[in-house]
Each structure stands twice: as C-alpha cells, then as structure tokens.
Amino acid sequence: MTTELSPSMNLKDAIEQRCAARSFRSDSIPQAILAEILRLGLRSPSGFNLQPWRFIVVQEQGNKEKLRACAFNQRQVTEAPVVLICCGDRRVNQTDYIESMIKLGKDAGGVNDAFADYMRSAIPQLFEHHPCFESMEAWTNRHTMLAVAHLMIVAKSFGVDTCPIEGFVSAQVKEGFNIPTEVDVCCLLPMGYAAEPFKLYGGRFGIEQVCYGESFGESFQV
Ligand SMILES: Cc1cc2nc3c(=O)[nH]c(=O)nc-3n(C[C@H](O)[C@H](O)[C@H](O)COP(=O)(O)O)c2cc1C
C-alpha cells in the first residue's frame, strides 16, 4: 500500500476546519504522513534561523499513560495515536550550536561568510541584551509555539486533527521524559483523527476588535 503524501485539504479549508479535538479515534497515523507533517511543520521561521523547538514523539501506550497522568488526566493524551511533547531549548545561544546552524545555512546555500560573521556577533548580543523579550524561556516559547501552529495547520491539511494542551504539570513531564533543565515544555500536542464529542466552534473576535490602525487603540477599517 502506498500512502498519498499530498494534502487532502487546501490551506483555507485547513485553517477554517482545524479545531481542538477533545477525543480521538484509535486509528493510527501512517508513518509517512507523520513524517511529512513533521517535515513541513519544521519549515516554521525562527529568529536567526535558530530553530529552538524540540519535539518528543510519544507513540507507546505506556508512555502516553504516563503523560496523561501529568496532564490532569486529559483523555486526548491516551486516545491520540501520537502525542508531541513540544519543547523549547534555551541552549541555542551556545557557540557550538550557533556554529552548527551556520554550517546548516552554508550547506543549504543561504549563508555566506559575511553573514556567518554577522551572526557570530549579533546572536550573542541578542541574548545578552534581549531588547524584545524578558527571558530566554519567553524567546524559545515564542518560536516553539509558532512551529506548533505550523504543525497543526499542516496536520489538518492531511486530515489529521490535533489538540494543543497547556493543562499539564511541567516538572512532572520533565522528570518523566528525561527533559534537561535548560529545556522548557511549551505544550503537548495529541495528533490523530477526531472522534465525538466534537468541540463546537467558539467564535473569534473580529478584525475591528483586535486590529488597530497605526497606533494601539486606534480603529482600523478594511
Ligand atoms: C496554548 C494552548 C493551550 C491549550 N490547552 C488546552 C488544554 O489543556 N486542554 C484542551 O482541551 N484544550 C486546550 N486548548 C484548546 C483551546 O481550548 C482551543 O484552541 C480554543 O478553545 C479555541 O478552539 P479551536 O482551537 O477549536 O478553534 C489549548 C489551546 C492552546 C492554543
């Protein structure tokens, strides 16, 4: 049997039809589809292309049960065939990691010597002065959740449902899954095929309520 690796849904439908799944069928996700969702999800952007996200792919039932116990007993965690523990790694400011990212960029043809030297000086300065974030954890969380958003939309385009979860005890997840001190757990992401009870659409505030024109609080018209 071959697995069709083209999305079954276009982007607009995937965005509009994605919703947090409260329950999952037991059907597994074909491994080729899972690999493609991860590959495309990881095309998410990041500052200096540092890619601080890390994902633990949990598929064994015993580990899912252990994870559910850290997640206020939420059923999605054991029902879904795959659960990602989505983490942000604060060690991406280390020199050897920055060099590995520069090598990646050079190999891909997107980084030349001048830009590599710029990154060697600018990245440590960003983390030393952190003008646009309070803590390293805020910075890694920003990027990891952006990748999670990519993953959820890509997954839906392949017909795979997800449920982002922040209802978990971080210290328990870290201890149970050997997560280093410098790595933070940003969310859990059960993935699979939604089952009843389906969650109803909760609505969204309109453009006029959350978008401002030119200055915070000023009305914006499209
Ligand atoms: C960061 C984050 C954490 C969430 N945590 C949980 C959770 O712990 N349990 C849960 O059932 N849903 C959780 N949700 C799902 C939200 O309830 C859901 O996204 C929201 O109500 C909007 O609905 P929709 O995603 O179906 O459009 C979370 C969503 C996000 C983005």
PDB file of C-alpha atoms and ligand atoms in Angstrom:
ATOM      1  CA  MET A   1       0.000   0.000   0.000  1.00  0.00           C
ATOM      2  CA  THR A   2       1.295   3.467  -0.836  1.00  0.00           C
ATOM      3  CA  THR A   3       0.402   6.484   1.226  1.00  0.00           C
ATOM      4  CA  GLU A   4      -0.732   9.624  -0.595  1.00  0.00           C
ATOM      5  CA  LEU A   5       1.588  12.423   0.520  1.00  0.00           C
ATOM      6  CA  SER A   6      -0.383  15.301  -0.942  1.00  0.00           C
ATOM      7  CA  PRO A   7      -2.589  17.243   1.468  1.00  0.00           C
ATOM      8  CA  SER A   8      -6.246  16.338   1.164  1.00  0.00           C
ATOM      9  CA  MET A   9      -7.344  19.870   2.035  1.00  0.00           C
ATOM     10  CA  ASN A  10      -6.317  23.294   0.785  1.00  0.00           C
ATOM     11  CA  LEU A  11      -4.848  25.889   3.120  1.00  0.00           C
ATOM     12  CA  LYS A  12      -8.018  27.918   3.646  1.00  0.00           C
ATOM     13  CA  ASP A  13     -10.082  24.835   4.460  1.00  0.00           C
ATOM     14  CA  ALA A  14      -7.382  23.514   6.777  1.00  0.00           C
ATOM     15  CA  ILE A  15      -7.343  26.783   8.729  1.00  0.00           C
ATOM     16  CA  GLU A  16     -11.129  27.046   8.889  1.00  0.00           C
ATOM     17  CA  GLN A  17     -11.748  23.400   9.725  1.00  0.00           C
ATOM     18  CA  ARG A  18      -8.997  22.918  12.295  1.00  0.00           C
ATOM     19  CA  CYS A  19     -10.363  22.788  15.801  1.00  0.00           C
ATOM     20  CA  ALA A  20      -9.035  21.396  19.034  1.00  0.00           C
ATOM     21  CA  ALA A  21     -10.022  17.716  19.188  1.00  0.00           C
ATOM     22  CA  ARG A  22     -11.462  16.705  22.546  1.00  0.00           C
ATOM     23  CA  SER A  23     -11.397  12.987  21.690  1.00  0.00           C
ATOM     24  CA  PHE A  24      -9.632  10.767  19.142  1.00  0.00           C
ATOM     25  CA  ARG A  25     -10.363   7.512  17.307  1.00  0.00           C
ATOM     26  CA  SER A  26      -7.799   4.775  17.792  1.00  0.00           C
ATOM     27  CA  ASP A  27      -6.727   4.802  14.093  1.00  0.00           C
ATOM     28  CA  SER A  28      -3.009   5.280  13.682  1.00  0.00           C
ATOM     29  CA  ILE A  29      -1.416   7.973  11.537  1.00  0.00           C
ATOM     30  CA  PRO A  30       0.540   6.382   8.646  1.00  0.00           C
ATOM     31  CA  GLN A  31       4.220   6.909   9.414  1.00  0.00           C
ATOM     32  CA  ALA A  32       4.858   8.543   6.028  1.00  0.00           C
ATOM     33  CA  ILE A  33       2.120  11.096   6.737  1.00  0.00           C
ATOM     34  CA  LEU A  34       3.502  11.723  10.217  1.00  0.00           C
ATOM     35  CA  ALA A  35       6.968  12.261   8.754  1.00  0.00           C
ATOM     36  CA  GLU A  36       5.619  14.685   6.152  1.00  0.00           C
ATOM     37  CA  ILE A  37       3.637  16.659   8.759  1.00  0.00           C
ATOM     38  CA  LEU A  38       6.780  16.981  10.878  1.00  0.00           C
ATOM     39  CA  ARG A  39       8.951  17.900   7.876  1.00  0.00           C
ATOM     40  CA  LEU A  40       6.583  20.642   6.714  1.00  0.00           C
ATOM     41  CA  GLY A  41       5.814  21.856  10.247  1.00  0.00           C
ATOM     42  CA  LEU A  42       9.518  22.329  10.862  1.00  0.00           C
ATOM     43  CA  ARG A  43       9.689  24.813   7.968  1.00  0.00           C
ATOM     44  CA  SER A  44       8.439  27.319  10.537  1.00  0.00           C
ATOM     45  CA  PRO A  45      10.536  30.502  10.774  1.00  0.00           C
ATOM     46  CA  SER A  46      12.728  31.472  13.729  1.00  0.00           C
ATOM     47  CA  GLY A  47      14.956  34.352  14.751  1.00  0.00           C
ATOM     48  CA  PHE A  48      18.349  33.907  13.050  1.00  0.00           C
ATOM     49  CA  ASN A  49      17.019  30.504  11.985  1.00  0.00           C
ATOM     50  CA  LEU A  50      17.997  29.132  15.398  1.00  0.00           C
ATOM     51  CA  GLN A  51      15.084  26.662  15.488  1.00  0.00           C
ATOM     52  CA  PRO A  52      14.916  26.215  19.280  1.00  0.00           C
ATOM     53  CA  TRP A  53      11.954  23.834  19.129  1.00  0.00           C
ATOM     54  CA  ARG A  54      12.361  20.198  20.137  1.00  0.00           C
ATOM     55  CA  PHE A  55       9.622  17.568  19.855  1.00  0.00           C
ATOM     56  CA  ILE A  56       9.405  14.275  21.709  1.00  0.00           C
ATOM     57  CA  VAL A  57       7.209  11.974  19.615  1.00  0.00           C
ATOM     58  CA  VAL A  58       5.286   9.743  22.023  1.00  0.00           C
ATOM     59  CA  GLN A  59       3.562   6.726  20.461  1.00  0.00           C
ATOM     60  CA  GLU A  60       3.869   3.930  23.036  1.00  0.00           C
ATOM     61  CA  GLN A  61       0.721   3.466  25.108  1.00  0.00           C
ATOM     62  CA  GLY A  62       2.616   3.154  28.388  1.00  0.00           C
ATOM     63  CA  ASN A  63       4.313   6.497  27.788  1.00  0.00           C
ATOM     64  CA  LYS A  64       1.026   8.118  26.807  1.00  0.00           C
ATOM     65  CA  GLU A  65      -0.499   6.893  30.071  1.00  0.00           C
ATOM     66  CA  LYS A  66       2.453   8.345  31.963  1.00  0.00           C
ATOM     67  CA  LEU A  67       1.957  11.635  30.109  1.00  0.00           C
ATOM     68  CA  ARG A  68      -1.797  11.690  30.765  1.00  0.00           C
ATOM     69  CA  ALA A  69      -1.055  11.436  34.483  1.00  0.00           C
ATOM     70  CA  CYS A  70       0.999  14.661  34.114  1.00  0.00           C
ATOM     71  CA  ALA A  71      -1.828  16.318  32.137  1.00  0.00           C
ATOM     72  CA  PHE A  72      -4.729  16.378  34.594  1.00  0.00           C
ATOM     73  CA  ASN A  73      -5.966  13.080  33.172  1.00  0.00           C
ATOM     74  CA  GLN A  74      -6.996  14.622  29.827  1.00  0.00           C
ATOM     75  CA  ARG A  75      -8.307  11.791  27.659  1.00  0.00           C
ATOM     76  CA  GLN A  76      -6.871  13.110  24.394  1.00  0.00           C
ATOM     77  CA  VAL A  77      -3.389  12.185  25.614  1.00  0.00           C
ATOM     78  CA  THR A  78      -4.026   8.439  25.679  1.00  0.00           C
ATOM     79  CA  GLU A  79      -6.597   8.310  22.877  1.00  0.00           C
ATOM     80  CA  ALA A  80      -4.464  10.023  20.232  1.00  0.00           C
ATOM     81  CA  PRO A  81      -2.081   7.703  18.365  1.00  0.00           C
ATOM     82  CA  VAL A  82       0.707  10.296  18.575  1.00  0.00           C
ATOM     83  CA  VAL A  83       1.424  12.959  21.162  1.00  0.00           C
ATOM     84  CA  LEU A  84       4.164  15.525  20.716  1.00  0.00           C
ATOM     85  CA  ILE A  85       5.813  16.966  23.795  1.00  0.00           C
ATOM     86  CA  CYS A  86       6.686  20.372  22.371  1.00  0.00           C
ATOM     87  CA  CYS A  87       9.753  21.879  23.975  1.00  0.00           C
ATOM     88  CA  GLY A  88      11.935  24.966  23.674  1.00  0.00           C
ATOM     89  CA  ASP A  89      15.688  24.570  24.143  1.00  0.00           C
ATOM     90  CA  ARG A  90      17.360  27.536  25.848  1.00  0.00           C
ATOM     91  CA  ARG A  91      20.842  26.224  24.932  1.00  0.00           C
ATOM     92  CA  VAL A  92      20.614  27.505  21.360  1.00  0.00           C
ATOM     93  CA  ASN A  93      22.692  30.511  22.450  1.00  0.00           C
ATOM     94  CA  GLN A  94      25.762  28.298  22.893  1.00  0.00           C
ATOM     95  CA  THR A  95      28.640  28.750  20.467  1.00  0.00           C
ATOM     96  CA  ASP A  96      28.758  25.174  19.187  1.00  0.00           C
ATOM     97  CA  TYR A  97      25.042  25.257  18.427  1.00  0.00           C
ATOM     98  CA  ILE A  98      25.314  28.606  16.612  1.00  0.00           C
ATOM     99  CA  GLU A  99      28.162  27.140  14.548  1.00  0.00           C
ATOM    100  CA  SER A 100      26.051  24.089  13.649  1.00  0.00           C
ATOM    101  CA  MET A 101      23.273  26.382  12.462  1.00  0.00           C
ATOM    102  CA  ILE A 102      25.742  28.458  10.409  1.00  0.00           C
ATOM    103  CA  LYS A 103      27.067  25.259   8.795  1.00  0.00           C
ATOM    104  CA  LEU A 104      23.498  24.217   8.002  1.00  0.00           C
ATOM    105  CA  GLY A 105      22.912  27.576   6.330  1.00  0.00           C
ATOM    106  CA  LYS A 106      26.134  27.378   4.346  1.00  0.00           C
ATOM    107  CA  ASP A 107      25.368  23.838   3.189  1.00  0.00           C
ATOM    108  CA  ALA A 108      21.912  24.985   2.098  1.00  0.00           C
ATOM    109  CA  GLY A 109      23.422  27.918   0.225  1.00  0.00           C
ATOM    110  CA  GLY A 110      21.618  30.560   2.273  1.00  0.00           C
ATOM    111  CA  VAL A 111      24.544  31.817   4.385  1.00  0.00           C
ATOM    112  CA  ASN A 112      27.780  33.342   3.109  1.00  0.00           C
ATOM    113  CA  ASP A 113      30.936  34.125   5.110  1.00  0.00           C
ATOM    114  CA  ALA A 114      29.943  37.744   5.757  1.00  0.00           C
ATOM    115  CA  PHE A 115      26.518  36.786   7.102  1.00  0.00           C
ATOM    116  CA  ALA A 116      28.059  33.999   9.187  1.00  0.00           C
ATOM    117  CA  ASP A 117      30.373  36.534  10.861  1.00  0.00           C
ATOM    118  CA  TYR A 118      27.450  38.877  11.435  1.00  0.00           C
ATOM    119  CA  MET A 119      25.515  36.089  13.161  1.00  0.00           C
ATOM    120  CA  ARG A 120      28.527  35.174  15.325  1.00  0.00           C
ATOM    121  CA  SER A 121      28.452  38.660  16.766  1.00  0.00           C
ATOM    122  CA  ALA A 122      24.738  39.520  16.636  1.00  0.00           C
ATOM    123  CA  ILE A 123      23.280  36.363  18.188  1.00  0.00           C
ATOM    124  CA  PRO A 124      25.215  36.547  21.480  1.00  0.00           C
ATOM    125  CA  GLN A 125      24.317  40.246  21.660  1.00  0.00           C
ATOM    126  CA  LEU A 126      20.628  39.478  21.176  1.00  0.00           C
ATOM    127  CA  PHE A 127      20.646  37.103  24.123  1.00  0.00           C
ATOM    128  CA  GLU A 128      22.813  39.357  26.267  1.00  0.00           C
ATOM    129  CA  HIS A 129      20.633  42.452  25.840  1.00  0.00           C
ATOM    130  CA  HIS A 130      17.320  40.739  24.937  1.00  0.00           C
ATOM    131  CA  PRO A 131      15.617  44.020  23.914  1.00  0.00           C
ATOM    132  CA  CYS A 132      12.437  42.331  22.700  1.00  0.00           C
ATOM    133  CA  PHE A 133      11.860  39.588  25.264  1.00  0.00           C
ATOM    134  CA  GLU A 134      12.024  39.258  29.038  1.00  0.00           C
ATOM    135  CA  SER A 135      13.588  35.853  29.370  1.00  0.00           C
ATOM    136  CA  MET A 136      15.193  33.165  27.284  1.00  0.00           C
ATOM    137  CA  GLU A 137      12.178  30.982  28.051  1.00  0.00           C
ATOM    138  CA  ALA A 138       9.845  33.598  26.555  1.00  0.00           C
ATOM    139  CA  TRP A 139      12.007  33.628  23.430  1.00  0.00           C
ATOM    140  CA  THR A 140      12.091  29.838  23.000  1.00  0.00           C
ATOM    141  CA  ASN A 141       8.383  29.589  23.761  1.00  0.00           C
ATOM    142  CA  ARG A 142       7.632  32.213  21.073  1.00  0.00           C
ATOM    143  CA  HIS A 143       9.348  30.107  18.451  1.00  0.00           C
ATOM    144  CA  THR A 144       8.176  26.692  19.576  1.00  0.00           C
ATOM    145  CA  MET A 145       4.530  27.748  19.568  1.00  0.00           C
ATOM    146  CA  LEU A 146       4.932  29.191  16.085  1.00  0.00           C
ATOM    147  CA  ALA A 147       6.175  25.786  14.941  1.00  0.00           C
ATOM    148  CA  VAL A 148       3.243  24.159  16.769  1.00  0.00           C
ATOM    149  CA  ALA A 149       0.862  26.411  14.813  1.00  0.00           C
ATOM    150  CA  HIS A 150       2.521  25.309  11.576  1.00  0.00           C
ATOM    151  CA  LEU A 151       2.224  21.672  12.629  1.00  0.00           C
ATOM    152  CA  MET A 152      -1.472  21.975  13.456  1.00  0.00           C
ATOM    153  CA  ILE A 153      -2.345  23.547  10.110  1.00  0.00           C
ATOM    154  CA  VAL A 154      -0.185  21.134   8.118  1.00  0.00           C
ATOM    155  CA  ALA A 155      -1.655  18.199  10.040  1.00  0.00           C
ATOM    156  CA  LYS A 156      -5.204  19.342   9.295  1.00  0.00           C
ATOM    157  CA  SER A 157      -4.360  19.659   5.605  1.00  0.00           C
ATOM    158  CA  PHE A 158      -3.576  15.924   5.733  1.00  0.00           C
ATOM    159  CA  GLY A 159      -6.846  15.235   7.582  1.00  0.00           C
ATOM    160  CA  VAL A 160      -5.057  14.834  10.918  1.00  0.00           C
ATOM    161  CA  ASP A 161      -6.607  16.562  13.938  1.00  0.00           C
ATOM    162  CA  THR A 162      -4.728  17.989  16.897  1.00  0.00           C
ATOM    163  CA  CYS A 163      -5.329  19.452  20.339  1.00  0.00           C
ATOM    164  CA  PRO A 164      -2.810  21.885  21.816  1.00  0.00           C
ATOM    165  CA  ILE A 165      -2.628  21.329  25.573  1.00  0.00           C
ATOM    166  CA  GLU A 166      -1.274  23.587  28.274  1.00  0.00           C
ATOM    167  CA  GLY A 167      -3.027  21.676  31.046  1.00  0.00           C
ATOM    168  CA  PHE A 168      -0.007  19.746  32.323  1.00  0.00           C
ATOM    169  CA  VAL A 169       2.483  19.912  35.174  1.00  0.00           C
ATOM    170  CA  SER A 170       5.766  20.864  33.606  1.00  0.00           C
ATOM    171  CA  ALA A 171       8.017  19.460  36.355  1.00  0.00           C
ATOM    172  CA  GLN A 172       6.316  16.065  36.076  1.00  0.00           C
ATOM    173  CA  VAL A 173       6.649  15.947  32.284  1.00  0.00           C
ATOM    174  CA  LYS A 174      10.310  16.954  32.506  1.00  0.00           C
ATOM    175  CA  GLU A 175      11.099  14.281  35.060  1.00  0.00           C
ATOM    176  CA  GLY A 176       9.107  11.566  33.314  1.00  0.00           C
ATOM    177  CA  PHE A 177      10.637  12.125  29.880  1.00  0.00           C
ATOM    178  CA  ASN A 178      14.278  12.966  30.734  1.00  0.00           C
ATOM    179  CA  ILE A 179      13.986  16.585  29.630  1.00  0.00           C
ATOM    180  CA  PRO A 180      17.087  18.641  30.556  1.00  0.00           C
ATOM    181  CA  THR A 181      16.833  21.587  32.956  1.00  0.00           C
ATOM    182  CA  GLU A 182      17.547  24.101  30.155  1.00  0.00           C
ATOM    183  CA  VAL A 183      14.647  22.800  28.071  1.00  0.00           C
ATOM    184  CA  ASP A 184      11.092  24.017  28.730  1.00  0.00           C
ATOM    185  CA  VAL A 185       7.879  22.201  27.919  1.00  0.00           C
ATOM    186  CA  CYS A 186       5.698  24.615  25.927  1.00  0.00           C
ATOM    187  CA  CYS A 187       2.692  22.418  25.217  1.00  0.00           C
ATOM    188  CA  LEU A 188       1.552  18.879  24.442  1.00  0.00           C
ATOM    189  CA  LEU A 189       0.075  18.137  21.036  1.00  0.00           C
ATOM    190  CA  PRO A 190      -2.049  14.995  20.659  1.00  0.00           C
ATOM    191  CA  MET A 191      -2.478  14.155  16.960  1.00  0.00           C
ATOM    192  CA  GLY A 192      -4.857  11.752  15.236  1.00  0.00           C
ATOM    193  CA  TYR A 193      -8.410  11.556  13.960  1.00  0.00           C
ATOM    194  CA  ALA A 194     -11.101  13.360  15.962  1.00  0.00           C
ATOM    195  CA  ALA A 195     -13.981  11.433  17.497  1.00  0.00           C
ATOM    196  CA  GLU A 196     -17.125  12.591  19.257  1.00  0.00           C
ATOM    197  CA  PRO A 197     -17.714  14.622  21.318  1.00  0.00           C
ATOM    198  CA  PHE A 198     -16.641  17.179  18.708  1.00  0.00           C
ATOM    199  CA  LYS A 199     -15.832  20.573  20.089  1.00  0.00           C
ATOM    200  CA  LEU A 200     -18.095  23.333  18.824  1.00  0.00           C
ATOM    201  CA  TYR A 201     -16.640  26.450  17.221  1.00  0.00           C
ATOM    202  CA  GLY A 202     -16.184  29.076  19.898  1.00  0.00           C
ATOM    203  CA  GLY A 203     -16.023  32.053  17.517  1.00  0.00           C
ATOM    204  CA  ARG A 204     -13.341  34.657  17.053  1.00  0.00           C
ATOM    205  CA  PHE A 205     -13.252  38.364  17.769  1.00  0.00           C
ATOM    206  CA  GLY A 206     -13.480  40.378  14.571  1.00  0.00           C
ATOM    207  CA  ILE A 207     -10.725  42.278  12.807  1.00  0.00           C
ATOM    208  CA  GLU A 208     -12.124  45.556  14.150  1.00  0.00           C
ATOM    209  CA  GLN A 209     -11.793  44.307  17.733  1.00  0.00           C
ATOM    210  CA  VAL A 210      -8.218  43.040  17.660  1.00  0.00           C
ATOM    211  CA  CYS A 211      -6.529  45.054  14.908  1.00  0.00           C
ATOM    212  CA  TYR A 212      -5.636  48.703  15.331  1.00  0.00           C
ATOM    213  CA  GLY A 213      -4.659  51.284  12.737  1.00  0.00           C
ATOM    214  CA  GLU A 214      -1.197  52.834  13.151  1.00  0.00           C
ATOM    215  CA  SER A 215      -1.324  53.121  16.935  1.00  0.00           C
ATOM    216  CA  PHE A 216      -2.656  50.895  19.708  1.00  0.00           C
ATOM    217  CA  GLY A 217      -6.321  51.507  20.336  1.00  0.00           C
ATOM    218  CA  GLU A 218      -6.954  53.394  17.082  1.00  0.00           C
ATOM    219  CA  SER A 219      -9.670  51.960  14.894  1.00  0.00           C
ATOM    220  CA  PHE A 220      -8.719  50.049  11.782  1.00  0.00           C
ATOM    221  CA  GLN A 221     -11.007  49.689   8.775  1.00  0.00           C
ATOM    222  CA  VAL A 222     -10.526  47.340   5.847  1.00  0.00           C
TER     223      VAL A 222
HETATM  224  C1  LIG B   1      -1.634  27.012  24.075  1.00  0.00           C
HETATM  225  C2  LIG B   1      -2.967  26.324  24.144  1.00  0.00           C
HETATM  226  C3  LIG B   1      -3.266  25.521  25.208  1.00  0.00           C
HETATM  227  C4  LIG B   1      -4.474  24.797  25.249  1.00  0.00           C
HETATM  228  N1  LIG B   1      -4.692  23.911  26.276  1.00  0.00           N
HETATM  229  C5  LIG B   1      -5.752  23.092  26.218  1.00  0.00           C
HETATM  230  C6  LIG B   1      -5.914  22.061  27.169  1.00  0.00           C
HETATM  231  O1  LIG B   1      -5.124  21.910  28.096  1.00  0.00           O
HETATM  232  N2  LIG B   1      -6.973  21.223  27.015  1.00  0.00           N
HETATM  233  C7  LIG B   1      -7.855  21.346  25.994  1.00  0.00           C
HETATM  234  O2  LIG B   1      -8.769  20.530  25.900  1.00  0.00           O
HETATM  235  N3  LIG B   1      -7.740  22.335  25.078  1.00  0.00           N
HETATM  236  C8  LIG B   1      -6.704  23.199  25.154  1.00  0.00           C
HETATM  237  N4  LIG B   1      -6.534  24.159  24.199  1.00  0.00           N
HETATM  238  C9  LIG B   1      -7.529  24.282  23.133  1.00  0.00           C
HETATM  239  C10 LIG B   1      -8.364  25.554  23.247  1.00  0.00           C
HETATM  240  O3  LIG B   1      -9.377  25.373  24.201  1.00  0.00           O
HETATM  241  C11 LIG B   1      -8.934  25.873  21.870  1.00  0.00           C
HETATM  242  O4  LIG B   1      -7.882  26.059  20.972  1.00  0.00           O
HETATM  243  C12 LIG B   1      -9.789  27.130  21.893  1.00  0.00           C
HETATM  244  O5  LIG B   1     -10.949  26.940  22.663  1.00  0.00           O
HETATM  245  C13 LIG B   1     -10.197  27.557  20.507  1.00  0.00           C
HETATM  246  O6  LIG B   1     -10.868  26.498  19.855  1.00  0.00           O
HETATM  247  P1  LIG B   1     -10.378  25.835  18.500  1.00  0.00           P
HETATM  248  O7  LIG B   1      -8.920  25.506  18.660  1.00  0.00           O
HETATM  249  O8  LIG B   1     -11.204  24.600  18.365  1.00  0.00           O
HETATM  250  O9  LIG B   1     -10.607  26.817  17.414  1.00  0.00           O
HETATM  251  C14 LIG B   1      -5.400  24.933  24.190  1.00  0.00           C
HETATM  252  C15 LIG B   1      -5.093  25.796  23.120  1.00  0.00           C
HETATM  253  C16 LIG B   1      -3.898  26.463  23.084  1.00  0.00           C
HETATM  254  C17 LIG B   1      -3.571  27.326  21.887  1.00  0.00           C
END
